[in-house]
Short mmCIF file of C-alpha atoms in Angstrom, two decimals:
data_model
loop_
_atom_site.label_atom_id
_atom_site.label_comp_id
_atom_site.label_asym_id
_atom_site.label_seq_id
_atom_site.Cartn_x
_atom_site.Cartn_y
_atom_site.Cartn_z
CA MET G 1 -45.60 -124.07 90.22
CA LYS G 2 -43.82 -124.07 86.86
CA GLN G 3 -44.11 -127.13 84.67
CA LYS G 4 -40.90 -129.11 84.23
CA ILE G 5 -39.20 -129.00 80.82
CA MET G 6 -38.16 -131.84 78.54
CA ALA G 7 -36.07 -131.09 75.45
CA ILE G 8 -34.80 -133.00 72.43
CA CYS G 9 -31.82 -131.58 70.55
CA ASP G 10 -30.51 -132.96 67.25
CA THR G 11 -29.18 -131.01 64.27
CA GLU G 12 -30.47 -133.75 61.94
CA GLU G 13 -33.86 -132.11 61.48
CA ALA G 14 -35.79 -134.95 59.81
CA TYR G 15 -34.79 -137.40 62.53
CA ALA G 16 -35.47 -134.87 65.31
CA PHE G 17 -38.98 -134.14 64.10
CA ARG G 18 -39.86 -137.82 63.67
CA LEU G 19 -38.66 -138.67 67.15
CA ALA G 20 -40.42 -135.68 68.67
CA GLU G 21 -43.68 -136.59 66.94
CA TYR G 22 -43.46 -140.10 68.32
CA VAL G 23 -42.68 -138.92 71.85
CA LEU G 24 -45.61 -136.50 71.81
CA GLU G 25 -47.96 -139.11 70.38
CA LYS G 26 -47.02 -142.01 72.67
CA GLY G 27 -45.84 -140.40 75.87
CA ASN G 28 -48.35 -138.69 78.16
CA MET G 29 -45.69 -136.36 79.52
CA PRO G 30 -45.78 -134.28 82.70
CA TYR G 31 -43.38 -131.88 80.93
CA ALA G 32 -43.45 -128.82 78.73
CA PHE G 33 -41.83 -130.12 75.53
CA HIS G 34 -39.18 -128.29 73.48
CA LEU G 35 -37.46 -129.39 70.26
CA PHE G 36 -34.17 -127.87 69.12
CA THR G 37 -32.34 -128.40 65.85
CA ASP G 38 -29.98 -125.52 66.66
CA VAL G 39 -27.61 -126.04 69.59
CA GLU G 40 -27.26 -122.31 70.18
CA LYS G 41 -31.00 -121.97 70.81
CA LEU G 42 -30.80 -124.74 73.39
CA GLN G 43 -27.95 -122.91 75.09
CA ASN G 44 -29.96 -119.68 75.12
CA MET G 45 -32.89 -121.39 76.82
CA ALA G 46 -30.54 -122.99 79.37
CA LYS G 47 -29.48 -119.50 80.43
CA GLU G 48 -33.04 -118.82 81.58
CA GLU G 49 -34.64 -122.18 82.38
CA GLU G 50 -33.78 -125.42 84.16
CA ILE G 51 -34.25 -128.50 81.95
CA ALA G 52 -35.55 -131.59 83.71
CA VAL G 53 -34.80 -134.03 80.87
CA LEU G 54 -32.54 -133.47 77.85
CA LEU G 55 -32.26 -136.06 75.08
CA ILE G 56 -29.42 -134.88 72.83
CA ALA G 57 -27.66 -136.37 69.81
CA GLU G 58 -24.00 -137.24 70.33
CA SER G 59 -22.90 -134.84 67.57
CA ALA G 60 -24.95 -132.00 69.08
CA LEU G 61 -23.50 -132.67 72.53
CA LYS G 62 -20.01 -131.98 71.18
CA LEU G 63 -21.17 -128.49 70.14
CA LEU G 64 -22.52 -127.62 73.58
CA LYS G 65 -20.72 -125.30 75.94
CA GLU G 66 -21.20 -127.92 78.62
CA GLU G 67 -19.80 -125.92 81.51
CA TYR G 68 -23.01 -123.92 81.91
CA VAL G 69 -25.59 -126.03 80.04
CA ARG G 70 -24.94 -129.21 82.03
CA GLN G 71 -25.53 -127.29 85.25
CA LYS G 72 -29.08 -126.51 84.10
CA VAL G 73 -29.95 -130.10 83.09
CA LEU G 74 -31.18 -132.50 85.76
CA GLN G 75 -31.11 -135.64 83.60
CA LEU G 76 -29.18 -135.94 80.34
CA PHE G 77 -29.49 -138.77 77.82
CA VAL G 78 -27.24 -139.04 74.77
CA LEU G 79 -28.46 -140.44 71.45
CA GLN G 80 -25.40 -142.50 70.56
CA GLU G 81 -24.26 -142.19 66.92
CA SER G 82 -20.80 -143.80 67.04
CA GLU G 83 -19.66 -147.24 68.13
CA LYS G 84 -17.63 -145.99 71.07
CA ARG G 85 -19.02 -144.19 74.10
CA GLU G 86 -16.75 -141.24 74.85
CA ARG G 87 -18.11 -140.54 78.34
CA GLU G 88 -18.65 -143.14 81.02
CA ASP G 89 -20.58 -140.72 83.24
CA LEU G 90 -23.43 -140.23 80.74
CA CYS G 91 -26.46 -142.35 79.93
CA TYR G 92 -26.38 -143.44 76.26
CA ILE G 93 -29.30 -144.64 74.14
CA SER G 94 -28.61 -145.90 70.63
CA LYS G 95 -29.99 -143.41 68.13
CA TYR G 96 -30.46 -145.94 65.32
CA GLN G 97 -33.23 -148.09 66.72
CA SER G 98 -36.99 -148.04 66.96
CA PRO G 99 -38.36 -144.85 68.55
CA ASP G 100 -40.54 -147.13 70.64
CA ILE G 101 -37.41 -148.67 72.18
CA ILE G 102 -35.86 -145.22 72.70
CA LEU G 103 -38.99 -144.04 74.47
CA GLN G 104 -39.15 -147.17 76.61
CA MET G 105 -35.48 -146.83 77.64
CA LEU G 106 -36.09 -143.20 78.50
CA PHE G 107 -39.20 -144.14 80.45
CA ASN G 108 -37.30 -146.81 82.42
CA SER G 109 -34.58 -144.33 83.42
CA LEU G 110 -36.83 -141.59 84.76
CA PRO G 111 -37.84 -141.40 88.42
CA ASP G 112 -41.29 -139.98 87.62
CA GLN G 113 -42.17 -142.73 85.13
CA THR G 114 -45.68 -143.20 86.53
CA ASP G 115 -46.57 -139.61 85.70
CA TRP G 116 -44.95 -140.04 82.27
CA MET G 117 -47.53 -142.51 81.05
CA THR G 118 -50.57 -141.81 83.19
CA GLY G 119 -50.33 -138.14 84.12
CA ASP G 120 -52.91 -135.61 83.09
CA LYS G 121 -51.76 -133.79 79.97
CA GLU G 122 -53.95 -130.78 80.58
CA ILE G 123 -51.94 -128.04 82.22
CA LYS G 124 -53.84 -125.00 83.36
CA SER G 125 -52.49 -121.62 82.37
CA ASP G 126 -52.93 -118.41 84.30
CA VAL G 127 -51.65 -116.30 81.43
CA LYS G 128 -52.90 -112.73 81.25
CA LEU G 129 -53.74 -111.39 77.81
CA ILE G 130 -53.01 -107.68 77.41
CA GLY G 131 -54.73 -106.10 74.42
CA MET G 132 -53.44 -103.09 72.52
CA TYR G 133 -56.06 -101.53 70.28
CA SER G 134 -57.02 -98.03 69.20
CA PRO G 135 -59.27 -96.79 66.39
CA ILE G 136 -56.69 -94.01 66.00
CA LYS G 137 -53.78 -94.91 63.75
CA ARG G 138 -50.10 -93.90 63.84
CA CYS G 139 -50.40 -93.40 67.59
CA LEU G 140 -47.26 -95.30 68.74
CA GLN G 141 -49.29 -98.40 69.58
CA THR G 142 -46.58 -100.86 68.46
CA SER G 143 -43.82 -98.84 70.16
CA PHE G 144 -45.91 -98.88 73.34
CA ALA G 145 -46.56 -102.63 73.06
CA LEU G 146 -42.90 -103.51 72.44
CA THR G 147 -41.75 -101.29 75.30
CA LEU G 148 -44.27 -102.81 77.70
CA GLY G 149 -43.34 -106.30 76.57
CA GLN G 150 -39.59 -105.82 76.93
CA MET G 151 -39.95 -104.23 80.35
CA LEU G 152 -42.28 -106.95 81.66
CA ALA G 153 -39.89 -109.56 80.24
CA LYS G 154 -37.24 -108.47 82.73
CA LYS G 155 -39.25 -110.23 85.47
CA HIS G 156 -41.74 -112.44 83.64
CA LYS G 157 -42.09 -114.83 80.71
CA VAL G 158 -43.76 -112.68 78.04
CA LEU G 159 -44.87 -113.25 74.43
CA TYR G 160 -45.64 -110.49 71.93
CA LEU G 161 -48.01 -111.05 68.99
CA ASN G 162 -48.45 -108.47 66.24
CA PHE G 163 -51.64 -108.75 64.15
CA GLU G 164 -50.94 -105.99 61.63
CA TYR G 165 -51.17 -106.89 57.96
CA TYR G 166 -48.00 -104.94 57.19
CA SER G 167 -46.01 -104.61 60.41
CA GLY G 168 -42.59 -104.18 58.78
CA LEU G 169 -41.11 -105.81 61.88
CA GLY G 170 -38.71 -108.02 59.96
CA GLN G 171 -37.20 -105.07 58.12
CA LEU G 172 -36.98 -102.94 61.26
CA LEU G 173 -35.17 -105.73 63.10
CA ARG G 174 -33.12 -106.69 60.02
CA ARG G 175 -34.31 -110.29 60.24
CA ASP G 176 -35.63 -112.79 57.71
CA TYR G 177 -38.35 -115.19 58.81
CA SER G 178 -38.95 -118.65 57.38
CA ALA G 179 -42.26 -119.01 59.26
CA ASP G 180 -44.83 -116.68 60.79
CA MET G 181 -48.10 -116.56 62.75
CA MET G 182 -50.10 -118.22 59.99
CA ASP G 183 -47.76 -121.22 60.07
CA VAL G 184 -48.36 -121.49 63.82
CA MET G 185 -52.12 -121.27 63.26
CA TYR G 186 -51.86 -123.97 60.56
CA TYR G 187 -50.24 -126.39 63.01
CA PHE G 188 -52.82 -125.45 65.63
CA GLN G 189 -55.73 -126.16 63.28
CA CYS G 190 -54.43 -129.06 61.19
CA ALA G 191 -51.59 -130.74 63.09
CA LYS G 192 -51.99 -129.76 66.73
CA GLU G 193 -49.79 -132.60 67.94
CA LYS G 194 -46.85 -131.01 66.05
CA LEU G 195 -47.29 -127.48 67.39
CA ALA G 196 -45.27 -127.98 70.58
CA MET G 197 -42.22 -129.18 68.70
CA ARG G 198 -42.44 -126.68 65.83
CA LEU G 199 -42.99 -123.62 68.00
CA PRO G 200 -39.43 -123.26 69.43
CA SER G 201 -37.98 -123.09 65.91
CA ILE G 202 -40.44 -120.31 64.95
CA LEU G 203 -40.15 -118.16 68.09
CA GLN G 204 -37.89 -115.12 67.95
CA ASN G 205 -36.59 -112.97 70.79
CA ILE G 206 -35.88 -109.28 71.19
CA ASN G 207 -34.24 -108.09 74.38
CA GLY G 208 -35.74 -110.95 76.42
CA LEU G 209 -39.21 -110.67 74.84
CA ASP G 210 -40.40 -113.67 72.82
CA TYR G 211 -42.41 -113.04 69.68
CA ILE G 212 -43.83 -114.96 66.76
CA PRO G 213 -43.03 -113.28 63.42
CA PRO G 214 -46.10 -111.36 62.18
CA ILE G 215 -47.91 -112.50 59.06
CA GLN G 216 -45.96 -111.93 55.86
CA SER G 217 -49.13 -111.99 53.72
CA PRO G 218 -52.71 -111.17 54.82
CA LEU G 219 -54.11 -114.04 52.72
CA GLY G 220 -55.85 -116.51 54.98
CA ILE G 221 -55.85 -114.49 58.19
CA ARG G 222 -59.42 -113.31 57.61
CA GLU G 223 -60.59 -116.92 57.91
CA VAL G 224 -59.33 -117.23 61.50
CA THR G 225 -61.87 -116.32 64.19
CA GLY G 226 -61.23 -114.42 67.39
CA SER G 227 -62.03 -117.48 69.49
CA GLN G 228 -59.45 -119.51 67.54
CA TRP G 229 -56.79 -116.86 68.17
CA ALA G 230 -57.70 -116.84 71.86
CA GLU G 231 -57.51 -120.64 72.09
CA LEU G 232 -54.15 -120.60 70.32
CA CYS G 233 -52.85 -118.04 72.83
CA ARG G 234 -53.89 -120.30 75.72
CA ASP G 235 -52.18 -123.32 74.19
CA ILE G 236 -48.98 -121.41 73.48
CA ALA G 237 -49.02 -120.02 77.01
CA MET G 238 -49.08 -123.56 78.40
CA MET G 239 -46.31 -124.74 76.09
CA GLY G 240 -44.06 -121.78 76.81
CA GLN G 241 -45.15 -121.13 80.41
CA TYR G 242 -45.95 -117.52 79.53
CA GLU G 243 -47.31 -115.23 82.22
CA TYR G 244 -48.29 -112.41 79.86
CA ILE G 245 -49.17 -112.34 76.16
CA ILE G 246 -49.32 -108.88 74.57
CA LEU G 247 -51.68 -108.63 71.59
CA ASP G 248 -50.88 -105.76 69.22
CA LEU G 249 -54.24 -105.70 67.44
CA ASP G 250 -55.44 -104.23 64.17
CA ASP G 251 -58.84 -103.60 62.57
CA GLY G 252 -58.24 -106.21 59.88
CA ILE G 253 -58.35 -109.21 62.20
CA ASN G 254 -61.54 -111.26 62.15
CA GLY G 255 -63.20 -111.51 65.56
CA LEU G 256 -61.36 -108.50 66.97
CA PHE G 257 -63.93 -107.93 69.71
CA ASP G 258 -64.09 -111.63 70.62
CA LEU G 259 -60.35 -111.48 71.20
CA LEU G 260 -60.57 -108.23 73.17
CA LYS G 261 -63.12 -109.90 75.47
CA GLN G 262 -60.45 -112.44 76.42
CA CYS G 263 -58.03 -109.73 77.56
CA TYR G 264 -57.79 -108.90 81.22
CA LYS G 265 -56.69 -105.37 80.32
CA ILE G 266 -56.89 -103.30 77.13
CA TYR G 267 -54.79 -100.22 76.41
CA THR G 268 -56.23 -97.69 73.98
CA ILE G 269 -54.15 -94.71 72.91
CA THR G 270 -55.99 -91.42 72.44
CA LYS G 271 -55.07 -88.00 71.05
CA ASP G 272 -56.42 -84.45 71.42
CA ASP G 273 -56.96 -83.51 67.76
CA ASN G 274 -60.49 -83.33 66.34
CA PHE G 275 -60.15 -86.38 64.09
CA ALA G 276 -58.88 -88.52 66.94
CA ILE G 277 -61.63 -87.36 69.29
CA ALA G 278 -64.31 -88.05 66.67
CA LYS G 279 -62.96 -91.56 66.00
CA MET G 280 -62.76 -92.34 69.68
CA ASN G 281 -66.32 -91.15 70.29
CA GLN G 282 -67.62 -93.29 67.42
CA TYR G 283 -65.73 -96.33 68.74
CA GLU G 284 -67.15 -95.91 72.25
CA GLN G 285 -70.69 -95.43 70.89
CA MET G 286 -70.31 -98.64 68.86
CA LEU G 287 -69.27 -100.56 71.98
CA LYS G 288 -72.48 -99.41 73.67
CA LEU G 289 -74.69 -100.20 70.71
CA GLU G 290 -73.23 -103.69 70.36
CA GLU G 291 -73.46 -104.27 74.13
CA LEU G 292 -69.72 -104.63 74.46
CA GLU G 293 -69.46 -102.73 77.72
CA GLU G 294 -67.11 -105.37 79.13
CA ILE G 295 -64.49 -104.22 76.60
CA ALA G 296 -64.99 -100.62 77.67
CA ASP G 297 -64.72 -101.63 81.33
CA LYS G 298 -61.34 -103.29 80.74
CA THR G 299 -60.01 -100.39 78.68
CA VAL G 300 -57.34 -98.02 79.98
CA LYS G 301 -57.07 -94.86 77.89
CA CYS G 302 -53.54 -93.59 77.38
CA LYS G 303 -52.92 -90.04 76.22
CA PHE G 304 -49.20 -89.77 75.69
CA PRO G 305 -47.25 -86.64 76.56
CA VAL G 306 -45.00 -85.20 73.86
CA PHE G 307 -41.99 -87.46 73.46
CA HIS G 308 -39.07 -85.48 72.13
CA ARG G 309 -36.98 -88.51 71.23
CA LEU G 310 -37.84 -92.18 70.72
CA PRO G 311 -35.35 -95.04 70.24
CA THR G 312 -34.80 -95.95 66.60
CA ASP G 313 -33.52 -99.41 67.60
CA LEU G 314 -36.41 -101.65 68.67
CA GLU G 315 -34.07 -103.49 71.03
CA LEU G 316 -33.56 -100.28 73.03
CA MET G 317 -37.21 -99.60 73.84
CA THR G 318 -36.58 -99.96 77.58
CA HIS G 319 -34.65 -96.67 77.55
CA GLY G 320 -35.94 -93.12 77.13
CA GLU G 321 -39.07 -91.08 77.70
CA LEU G 322 -41.58 -93.69 76.48
CA ALA G 323 -39.97 -96.29 78.73
CA GLU G 324 -40.41 -94.01 81.76
CA TYR G 325 -44.07 -93.56 80.89
CA VAL G 326 -44.54 -97.33 80.49
CA ARG G 327 -42.70 -98.01 83.75
CA SER G 328 -45.31 -95.98 85.63
CA ILE G 329 -48.11 -97.94 83.93
CA ILE G 330 -46.54 -101.24 84.96
CA GLU G 331 -46.13 -100.16 88.57
CA GLU G 332 -49.50 -98.45 89.00
CA ASP G 333 -51.79 -100.31 86.62
CA ILE G 334 -50.46 -103.83 86.09
CA TYR G 335 -48.87 -104.41 89.50
CA GLY G 336 -51.34 -102.10 91.27
CA LYS G 337 -48.73 -100.44 93.47
#
């Protein structure tokens, strides 16, 4: 059963973050929490998800395309900014008062108020981590991972994480990022109570697949352990209700094998040339020597056929020869059909 969603939306960022921090600190919520300072992002989520509770600033409400957003909101509360209430059919709460009073008024208006204050915050996640790792480089690993992610995202909630030092993803997608994976890890390590509200503003999406921008600088990533990355993945899965998280892994990450142990399936791309065979043999011997047979047991080797043409647009990875190959993997290997 999916966890219900509560969202706060206000384009006044400083106010929105303060209110969200207070709600997360004081309210033991039976909801997955989302914070939006961009109305368009709220509208995009409403296309895919039902929102149990929406607390939205009056000015932000005017920017909403209400005809389809209101249909996806079960209970809507307006943070009143003007003296006059424009709608008699909506529940207004004065924005300019103590957050404690706002929270109490919200609490009093909700039917599940007992769960709000006394419910268990710990939500179990059944997310499946899918690892992508090969000792062989330039083997289409990222193309494979993005294709798999976008195709799974047609039916599931999927997150893609790229651990390369220099992924080039921003340039390939023609996007600029104000935050990346290290910012997410910072909140996880130093301000965990703020992670749930910061995450929606950091997440990006490509053809239905969510992703966190890869690191822009490798400084600091070596200090993060594999177990910390795994724990972060579990927490993010609970916040975003993800069913699959695809890990596009690289040799540079600390605790690589600890993270691979957490995966329920690992895809390793192989090749037929002598260098590739030698590297693969050395990798498999190392797994035996280090008693990491569980990683070998979870590994699915993929030897790609010759692809004559691959999409140059990363948003079109669900089309073409590679997509057909990945489709068979999803049906036979992931779904077990």
